[in-house]
Amino acid sequence: MSKTISIDGVNIPFADGQTIMDAALVAKVYIPHLCHNPEFKPHGSCKLCTVNVNGRPVSSCTLPASEGMEVENMTEALNNERRAIVQMLFVEGNHLCPTCEKSGNCQLQAVAYCLGMMSPRYNHFYPPREVDASHPDVFLDRNRCILCELCLRASRDVDGKNVFALSGRGIGSRLVVNSASGRLGDSTFAVTDRAAQVCPTGAILIKRQGFSVPIGRRIYDHKPICQVESEGKEGEHE
Ligand code: SF4
Ligand code: FES
């Protein structure tokens, strides 16, 4: 008999070694997340996937599932905390959705809709962040970077290049590029790298392919991210 955990009262099976997030993704139960992508080792940094396990808050993307866990996920209290995290991310960058090519395909925007975010809540403080257009095929706009390290993990673990790293602390944290000049165009980065495809926001954009899927027909334009994740991502437009 398979082992199970309960998420919001629904029993779902898991295999040894799976995290709560792994089990939820297989069962198509949506736990909001930003820094997690099942392709890569969990990072546990965004804290959006925090759930209560037997009453205690934990990151579901890093905690292994174990028999009999009672997990609370979509509660109003947890979603309030998640909304605050997303609101902080919005005011920390320049997430000007109506002008962003990623609109409709952006996980940050989609999670904000899912959580019912209606305002930025905090004051915008627009930290100075460099835009890097030096690469012939890829545009890097750090103003939209949420420091999830997905590009870093993809470059290191899949592409074997270590193009990206994080530098600095707190509000000074920023994504840096491993090249003598610090510019993407002087690195070994290629548009065919996995790292060029994984950004959940519009921080890494491929040049010369804007609006290949028109706004209004993109993945989250018609279905909220919770429904997309629950039904599977067939037909996703990246
Ligand atoms: S550029 Fe994109 S993938 Fe890389 S850390 Fe920033 S948000 Fe994450
Ligand atoms: S998805 Fe778990 S901490 Fe980011």
CSV table of C-alpha atoms and ligand atoms in Angstrom, one decimal:
chain,number,residue,atom,x,y,z
A,1,MET,CA,0.0,0.0,0.0
A,2,SER,CA,1.4,3.4,-0.9
A,3,LYS,CA,2.2,6.0,1.8
A,4,THR,CA,0.1,9.1,2.0
A,5,ILE,CA,0.0,12.6,3.3
A,6,SER,CA,-3.0,14.8,3.6
A,7,ILE,CA,-3.1,18.3,2.0
A,8,ASP,CA,-6.0,20.4,3.0
A,9,GLY,CA,-7.8,17.2,4.0
A,10,VAL,CA,-7.2,15.3,0.7
A,11,ASN,CA,-5.0,12.2,0.9
A,12,ILE,CA,-2.3,12.0,-1.7
A,13,PRO,CA,0.3,9.3,-2.2
A,14,PHE,CA,4.1,9.8,-2.1
A,15,ALA,CA,7.2,7.7,-2.7
A,16,ASP,CA,10.2,7.7,-0.4
A,17,GLY,CA,12.5,10.6,-1.2
A,18,GLN,CA,9.8,12.9,-2.5
A,19,THR,CA,9.2,16.2,-0.9
A,20,ILE,CA,5.8,17.5,-0.1
A,21,MET,CA,6.1,19.7,-3.2
A,22,ASP,CA,7.1,16.7,-5.4
A,23,ALA,CA,4.0,14.7,-4.1
A,24,ALA,CA,1.7,17.7,-4.7
A,25,LEU,CA,3.0,18.3,-8.2
A,26,VAL,CA,2.5,14.6,-9.1
A,27,ALA,CA,-1.0,14.7,-7.6
A,28,LYS,CA,-1.7,18.0,-9.4
A,29,VAL,CA,-2.3,19.8,-6.1
A,30,TYR,CA,-1.1,23.4,-6.4
A,31,ILE,CA,1.2,24.8,-3.8
A,32,PRO,CA,2.2,28.4,-4.8
A,33,HIS,CA,5.9,28.5,-5.6
A,34,LEU,CA,8.4,30.6,-7.5
A,35,CYS,CA,12.0,29.3,-6.9
A,36,HIS,CA,11.0,25.7,-7.4
A,37,ASN,CA,11.1,23.9,-10.8
A,38,PRO,CA,11.0,20.1,-10.7
A,39,GLU,CA,13.9,20.0,-13.2
A,40,PHE,CA,16.3,21.3,-10.6
A,41,LYS,CA,17.5,20.7,-7.1
A,42,PRO,CA,15.2,22.6,-4.7
A,43,HIS,CA,16.6,25.9,-3.4
A,44,GLY,CA,14.1,26.9,-0.7
A,45,SER,CA,14.6,30.6,-1.0
A,46,CYS,CA,11.4,32.3,-2.0
A,47,LYS,CA,9.3,30.8,0.9
A,48,LEU,CA,6.2,31.1,-1.1
A,49,CYS,CA,5.6,27.4,-0.8
A,50,THR,CA,5.5,27.5,3.0
A,51,VAL,CA,2.8,25.2,4.4
A,52,ASN,CA,1.8,24.2,7.9
A,53,VAL,CA,2.8,20.6,8.7
A,54,ASN,CA,1.2,19.4,11.9
A,55,GLY,CA,0.8,23.1,12.8
A,56,ARG,CA,4.4,24.2,12.1
A,57,PRO,CA,5.4,26.3,9.0
A,58,VAL,CA,7.9,24.6,6.7
A,59,SER,CA,9.1,24.9,3.0
A,60,SER,CA,7.2,22.3,1.1
A,61,CYS,CA,9.8,22.2,-1.7
A,62,THR,CA,12.6,21.0,0.7
A,63,LEU,CA,10.8,19.0,3.4
A,64,PRO,CA,10.6,15.2,2.6
A,65,ALA,CA,7.1,13.8,2.8
A,66,SER,CA,6.5,11.3,5.6
A,67,GLU,CA,3.6,9.1,6.4
A,68,GLY,CA,0.6,10.7,8.0
A,69,MET,CA,1.7,14.4,7.6
A,70,GLU,CA,-1.3,16.7,7.9
A,71,VAL,CA,-0.5,19.6,5.6
A,72,GLU,CA,-2.4,22.9,5.5
A,73,ASN,CA,-1.8,24.7,2.2
A,74,MET,CA,-4.5,27.0,0.8
A,75,THR,CA,-5.6,28.7,4.0
A,76,GLU,CA,-6.3,32.4,4.1
A,77,ALA,CA,-3.6,32.9,6.7
A,78,LEU,CA,-0.9,31.3,4.6
A,79,ASN,CA,-2.1,33.1,1.5
A,80,ASN,CA,-1.9,36.4,3.3
A,81,GLU,CA,1.8,35.7,4.1
A,82,ARG,CA,2.3,34.6,0.5
A,83,ARG,CA,0.6,37.8,-0.8
A,84,ALA,CA,3.0,39.9,1.4
A,85,ILE,CA,6.0,38.1,-0.1
A,86,VAL,CA,4.8,38.7,-3.6
A,87,GLN,CA,4.0,42.3,-2.8
A,88,MET,CA,7.6,42.8,-1.6
A,89,LEU,CA,8.9,41.3,-4.8
A,90,PHE,CA,6.8,43.6,-6.8
A,91,VAL,CA,8.0,46.8,-5.1
A,92,GLU,CA,11.6,45.6,-5.1
A,93,GLY,CA,11.8,45.4,-8.9
A,94,ASN,CA,10.2,47.3,-11.8
A,95,HIS,CA,7.5,44.8,-12.6
A,96,LEU,CA,5.7,46.9,-15.1
A,97,CYS,CA,3.5,44.0,-16.4
A,98,PRO,CA,1.6,45.9,-19.2
A,99,THR,CA,4.9,46.7,-20.9
A,100,CYS,CA,6.6,43.3,-20.3
A,101,GLU,CA,6.9,40.8,-23.1
A,102,LYS,CA,6.5,38.0,-20.5
A,103,SER,CA,3.1,39.2,-19.5
A,104,GLY,CA,0.7,36.2,-19.5
A,105,ASN,CA,3.6,33.7,-19.3
A,106,CYS,CA,5.1,35.1,-16.1
A,107,GLN,CA,4.8,33.1,-12.9
A,108,LEU,CA,5.3,36.1,-10.6
A,109,GLN,CA,2.3,37.9,-12.3
A,110,ALA,CA,0.3,34.7,-12.3
A,111,VAL,CA,0.9,33.9,-8.6
A,112,ALA,CA,0.0,37.5,-7.8
A,113,TYR,CA,-3.4,37.1,-9.6
A,114,CYS,CA,-3.9,33.7,-7.9
A,115,LEU,CA,-3.3,35.2,-4.5
A,116,GLY,CA,-5.7,38.1,-5.2
A,117,MET,CA,-3.0,40.8,-5.0
A,118,MET,CA,-4.8,44.1,-5.5
A,119,SER,CA,-2.1,46.6,-4.6
A,120,PRO,CA,1.6,46.9,-4.1
A,121,ARG,CA,0.9,47.6,-0.4
A,122,TYR,CA,4.5,48.7,0.3
A,123,ASN,CA,6.3,51.7,-1.1
A,124,HIS,CA,8.2,51.1,-4.3
A,125,PHE,CA,11.9,51.7,-3.8
A,126,TYR,CA,13.3,51.0,-7.3
A,127,PRO,CA,16.9,49.9,-6.4
A,128,PRO,CA,19.3,50.7,-9.2
A,129,ARG,CA,19.7,47.5,-11.2
A,130,GLU,CA,21.6,47.1,-14.4
A,131,VAL,CA,20.0,46.1,-17.7
A,132,ASP,CA,22.4,44.1,-19.9
A,133,ALA,CA,21.7,44.1,-23.6
A,134,SER,CA,25.2,43.1,-24.6
A,135,HIS,CA,24.4,39.5,-25.7
A,136,PRO,CA,23.4,39.2,-29.4
A,137,ASP,CA,20.5,36.9,-28.6
A,138,VAL,CA,19.5,37.4,-25.0
A,139,PHE,CA,18.4,40.4,-23.0
A,140,LEU,CA,19.0,40.5,-19.2
A,141,ASP,CA,16.8,42.9,-17.2
A,142,ARG,CA,17.8,42.7,-13.6
A,143,ASN,CA,14.8,44.9,-12.7
A,144,ARG,CA,12.6,41.9,-13.1
A,145,CYS,CA,14.9,39.4,-11.4
A,146,ILE,CA,13.5,37.8,-8.2
A,147,LEU,CA,16.8,36.1,-7.4
A,148,CYS,CA,15.3,32.6,-7.6
A,149,GLU,CA,18.6,31.2,-8.9
A,150,LEU,CA,16.8,29.0,-11.5
A,151,CYS,CA,19.1,30.4,-14.3
A,152,LEU,CA,22.1,29.8,-12.0
A,153,ARG,CA,21.1,26.2,-11.3
A,154,ALA,CA,20.3,25.5,-15.0
A,155,SER,CA,23.6,27.0,-16.1
A,156,ARG,CA,25.6,25.0,-13.5
A,157,ASP,CA,23.7,21.7,-13.5
A,158,VAL,CA,22.5,21.4,-17.1
A,159,ASP,CA,24.7,23.6,-19.3
A,160,GLY,CA,27.9,23.0,-17.2
A,161,LYS,CA,28.8,26.7,-17.6
A,162,ASN,CA,28.3,28.5,-14.3
A,163,VAL,CA,27.4,31.7,-16.2
A,164,PHE,CA,25.4,33.2,-13.2
A,165,ALA,CA,25.9,33.8,-9.5
A,166,LEU,CA,24.3,36.0,-6.8
A,167,SER,CA,26.4,38.7,-5.2
A,168,GLY,CA,25.7,41.1,-2.3
A,169,ARG,CA,23.3,40.9,0.5
A,170,GLY,CA,19.8,42.1,1.3
A,171,ILE,CA,18.7,45.0,-0.9
A,172,GLY,CA,22.2,44.9,-2.5
A,173,SER,CA,21.7,41.3,-3.7
A,174,ARG,CA,22.0,41.0,-7.5
A,175,LEU,CA,22.5,38.5,-10.3
A,176,VAL,CA,26.0,38.7,-11.6
A,177,VAL,CA,27.5,37.2,-14.8
A,178,ASN,CA,30.7,35.2,-14.9
A,179,SER,CA,32.8,37.1,-17.5
A,180,ALA,CA,35.8,39.4,-17.3
A,181,SER,CA,33.6,42.4,-18.0
A,182,GLY,CA,30.6,41.1,-16.1
A,183,ARG,CA,28.5,41.5,-19.3
A,184,LEU,CA,26.4,38.6,-20.6
A,185,GLY,CA,27.7,39.2,-24.1
A,186,ASP,CA,31.3,38.4,-23.0
A,187,SER,CA,30.3,35.2,-21.2
A,188,THR,CA,29.9,31.7,-22.7
A,189,PHE,CA,26.1,32.0,-22.5
A,190,ALA,CA,24.2,30.8,-25.6
A,191,VAL,CA,20.5,31.2,-26.5
A,192,THR,CA,20.3,27.4,-26.7
A,193,ASP,CA,21.3,27.0,-23.0
A,194,ARG,CA,18.7,25.6,-20.7
A,195,ALA,CA,19.4,28.7,-18.5
A,196,ALA,CA,18.0,30.9,-21.3
A,197,GLN,CA,14.6,29.2,-20.9
A,198,VAL,CA,13.9,28.8,-17.2
A,199,CYS,CA,13.4,32.4,-15.9
A,200,PRO,CA,9.9,32.5,-14.3
A,201,THR,CA,9.7,36.3,-14.9
A,202,GLY,CA,10.7,38.6,-17.7
A,203,ALA,CA,14.3,39.0,-16.5
A,204,ILE,CA,15.8,36.8,-19.2
A,205,LEU,CA,14.2,37.4,-22.6
A,206,ILE,CA,15.1,36.0,-26.0
A,207,LYS,CA,15.7,38.8,-28.5
A,208,ARG,CA,13.8,39.1,-31.8
A,209,GLN,CA,10.9,36.9,-30.8
A,210,GLY,CA,8.5,39.3,-29.1
A,211,PHE,CA,4.8,38.6,-29.3
A,212,SER,CA,5.2,35.2,-31.1
A,213,VAL,CA,2.2,34.3,-29.0
A,214,PRO,CA,0.0,37.4,-28.8
A,215,ILE,CA,-1.1,38.8,-25.4
A,216,GLY,CA,-4.5,37.4,-24.7
A,217,ARG,CA,-3.5,33.9,-25.9
A,218,ARG,CA,-0.7,33.2,-23.4
A,219,ILE,CA,-0.7,30.4,-20.8
A,220,TYR,CA,-2.1,32.4,-17.8
A,221,ASP,CA,-4.3,34.8,-19.8
A,222,HIS,CA,-7.3,32.5,-19.6
A,223,LYS,CA,-6.5,30.2,-16.7
A,224,PRO,CA,-5.1,31.0,-13.3
A,225,ILE,CA,-1.8,29.3,-12.5
A,226,CYS,CA,-3.5,27.1,-9.8
A,227,GLN,CA,-5.7,25.7,-12.5
A,228,VAL,CA,-2.9,25.3,-15.1
A,229,GLU,CA,-0.8,23.4,-12.5
A,230,SER,CA,-3.8,21.3,-11.5
A,231,GLU,CA,-4.6,20.3,-15.1
A,232,GLY,CA,-1.0,19.9,-16.3
A,233,LYS,CA,0.9,22.3,-18.6
A,234,GLU,CA,-0.1,20.9,-22.0
A,235,GLY,CA,-0.4,23.8,-24.5
A,236,GLU,CA,1.9,26.0,-22.5
A,237,HIS,CA,3.4,28.9,-24.4
A,238,GLU,CA,6.8,29.8,-23.2
B,1,SF4,S1,17.2,36.1,-14.0
B,1,SF4,FE1,15.3,35.0,-13.8
B,1,SF4,S2,15.9,32.8,-13.4
B,1,SF4,FE2,17.7,34.1,-13.0
B,1,SF4,S3,17.6,34.5,-10.8
B,1,SF4,FE3,16.6,36.2,-11.8
B,1,SF4,S4,14.4,35.7,-11.9
B,1,SF4,FE4,15.5,33.8,-11.4
B,2,FES,S1,9.3,27.2,-3.9
B,2,FES,FE1,9.8,26.5,-1.9
B,2,FES,S2,11.0,28.2,-1.1
B,2,FES,FE2,10.6,28.8,-3.2
